[in-house]
């Protein structure tokens, strides 16, 4: 892999342990895409992966509902947990519609994702734009120091330029960096974790690694637990090669666990058809 100063994501892709994580994810994804059920019933697998991914992302945000409750519920207004699950479901539904815009204007997509997530939960002035100086952030899971508004604006622009320019880095590396950077910045007043995980999903789909969106990393993040998620994220914020590699590997393991979930769905569909 070529690593140059003009392609910092590719440099991360060469960190010790990262090529192995990338290879492991690629093989896992290839296996589930090769499942015989995917030839005829991929839409059903995609729909189930979306539901399970939404549940996982909401669980990390503190709304840890069981899958059947998410499946059964039709009203996601009212209590805070219901609103959080509803926001996760809306974001997953929105992700696939934003792929072409993401490649041209990531910041527009992030604004749209926050708008979709927040719904009526925030004032019109605060929705869909990065926070201003002095504005609070409601993100209880992540306790890292907050960047100020100027730093947020500068780093968001830098992230946007990296995405628009493209990279030789594997999709897993780009997805992990987008996810980690958005968690670190927490650019919006609310729902930053949900937005970050949805952006990770968009990268994995748009890169061609998971074009049918059947490998929900959110499932794996939730399965590994909130403590492991935070610990891996602390590696990202530390910025050391070891910390960055650990975060990328954590994201890779999350994709693999999402693959395992969808493989189980494929097996269940196959048994039902037998």
CSV table of C-alpha atoms in Angstrom, one decimal, residues 87-209:
chain,number,residue,atom,x,y,z
A,87,UNK,CA,-34.0,8.8,15.6
A,88,UNK,CA,-31.8,5.7,15.0
A,89,UNK,CA,-34.4,4.2,12.7
A,90,UNK,CA,-34.9,7.4,10.8
A,91,UNK,CA,-31.1,7.8,10.3
A,92,UNK,CA,-30.7,4.2,9.0
A,93,UNK,CA,-33.5,4.8,6.5
A,94,UNK,CA,-31.9,8.0,5.4
A,95,UNK,CA,-28.4,6.7,5.0
A,96,UNK,CA,-28.8,5.0,1.6
A,97,UNK,CA,-30.4,8.1,0.0
A,98,UNK,CA,-27.3,10.3,0.7
A,99,UNK,CA,-24.5,8.4,-0.9
A,100,UNK,CA,-24.0,10.5,-4.0
A,101,UNK,CA,-24.2,13.7,-1.9
A,102,UNK,CA,-21.7,12.4,0.6
A,103,UNK,CA,-19.0,12.1,-2.1
A,104,UNK,CA,-19.5,15.7,-3.2
A,105,UNK,CA,-20.5,17.5,0.1
A,106,UNK,CA,-20.1,15.5,3.3
A,107,UNK,CA,-20.9,18.5,5.4
A,108,UNK,CA,-24.4,18.8,3.8
A,109,UNK,CA,-25.0,15.1,4.6
A,110,UNK,CA,-23.9,15.6,8.2
A,111,UNK,CA,-26.3,18.5,8.5
A,112,UNK,CA,-29.1,16.5,7.0
A,113,UNK,CA,-28.4,13.5,9.4
A,114,UNK,CA,-28.6,15.8,12.4
A,115,UNK,CA,-31.8,17.3,11.1
A,116,UNK,CA,-33.3,13.8,10.7
A,117,UNK,CA,-32.1,12.6,14.1
A,118,UNK,CA,-33.2,15.6,16.0
A,119,UNK,CA,-36.7,15.8,14.6
A,120,UNK,CA,-38.7,18.1,16.8
A,121,UNK,CA,-36.4,17.5,19.8
A,122,UNK,CA,-34.3,20.7,19.3
A,123,UNK,CA,-35.0,24.3,18.4
A,124,UNK,CA,-35.0,25.1,14.7
A,125,UNK,CA,-32.0,27.3,15.2
A,126,UNK,CA,-29.8,24.5,16.6
A,127,UNK,CA,-30.8,21.7,14.2
A,128,UNK,CA,-28.7,20.8,11.2
A,129,UNK,CA,-25.7,23.1,11.9
A,130,UNK,CA,-22.5,22.8,14.0
A,131,UNK,CA,-22.7,24.2,17.4
A,132,UNK,CA,-21.7,27.8,18.2
A,133,UNK,CA,-19.4,29.1,20.8
A,134,UNK,CA,-20.8,28.3,24.3
A,135,UNK,CA,-23.6,26.0,23.1
A,136,UNK,CA,-23.9,22.8,25.2
A,137,UNK,CA,-23.7,19.3,24.0
A,138,UNK,CA,-25.9,16.5,25.2
A,139,UNK,CA,-23.8,13.3,24.6
A,140,UNK,CA,-23.6,11.4,27.9
A,141,UNK,CA,-21.6,8.4,26.7
A,142,UNK,CA,-18.6,10.4,25.5
A,143,UNK,CA,-16.8,12.5,28.2
A,144,UNK,CA,-13.7,13.6,26.3
A,145,UNK,CA,-13.0,17.3,26.4
A,146,UNK,CA,-15.0,19.3,23.9
A,147,UNK,CA,-13.3,21.2,21.1
A,148,UNK,CA,-14.3,24.8,20.7
A,149,UNK,CA,-16.5,25.9,17.9
A,150,UNK,CA,-13.6,27.2,15.7
A,151,UNK,CA,-11.7,23.9,16.0
A,152,UNK,CA,-14.9,22.0,15.2
A,153,UNK,CA,-15.3,24.1,12.0
A,154,UNK,CA,-11.7,23.6,11.0
A,155,UNK,CA,-11.6,19.9,11.6
A,156,UNK,CA,-14.9,19.3,9.9
A,157,UNK,CA,-13.7,21.1,6.8
A,158,UNK,CA,-10.5,19.0,6.9
A,159,UNK,CA,-12.5,15.8,7.2
A,160,UNK,CA,-14.7,16.9,4.3
A,161,UNK,CA,-11.7,17.6,2.1
A,162,UNK,CA,-10.3,14.2,2.8
A,163,UNK,CA,-13.5,12.5,1.8
A,164,UNK,CA,-14.0,14.6,-1.4
A,165,UNK,CA,-10.3,14.0,-2.4
A,166,UNK,CA,-10.7,10.3,-2.0
A,167,UNK,CA,-8.0,7.9,-0.6
A,168,UNK,CA,-6.3,4.7,-1.3
A,169,UNK,CA,-7.1,3.6,2.2
A,170,UNK,CA,-9.4,0.6,2.7
A,171,UNK,CA,-13.0,1.4,3.4
A,172,UNK,CA,-12.7,0.2,7.0
A,173,UNK,CA,-10.0,2.7,7.8
A,174,UNK,CA,-12.0,5.6,6.2
A,175,UNK,CA,-15.2,4.6,8.0
A,176,UNK,CA,-13.4,4.3,11.4
A,177,UNK,CA,-11.8,7.7,11.0
A,178,UNK,CA,-15.1,9.4,10.0
A,179,UNK,CA,-16.8,7.7,13.0
A,180,UNK,CA,-14.0,8.6,15.4
A,181,UNK,CA,-13.6,12.2,14.3
A,182,UNK,CA,-17.3,12.9,14.6
A,183,UNK,CA,-17.4,11.4,18.1
A,184,UNK,CA,-14.3,13.5,19.0
A,185,UNK,CA,-15.8,16.7,17.7
A,186,UNK,CA,-19.4,16.2,18.7
A,187,UNK,CA,-20.2,19.0,16.3
A,188,UNK,CA,-23.9,19.2,17.1
A,189,UNK,CA,-25.8,19.9,20.2
A,190,UNK,CA,-27.3,16.4,20.3
A,191,UNK,CA,-27.3,12.9,18.6
A,192,UNK,CA,-23.6,13.0,17.7
A,193,UNK,CA,-23.1,9.3,18.4
A,194,UNK,CA,-26.1,8.4,16.2
A,195,UNK,CA,-24.8,10.6,13.4
A,196,UNK,CA,-21.2,9.3,13.7
A,197,UNK,CA,-22.4,5.7,13.4
A,198,UNK,CA,-24.6,6.5,10.5
A,199,UNK,CA,-21.7,8.2,8.7
A,200,UNK,CA,-19.7,5.1,9.3
A,201,UNK,CA,-22.5,3.1,7.6
A,202,UNK,CA,-22.5,5.5,4.7
A,203,UNK,CA,-18.8,5.1,4.1
A,204,UNK,CA,-19.0,1.3,4.2
A,205,UNK,CA,-21.9,1.2,1.8
A,206,UNK,CA,-20.6,3.9,-0.6
A,207,UNK,CA,-17.1,2.4,-0.7
A,208,UNK,CA,-18.4,-0.8,-2.2
A,209,UNK,CA,-17.4,-2.9,0.8
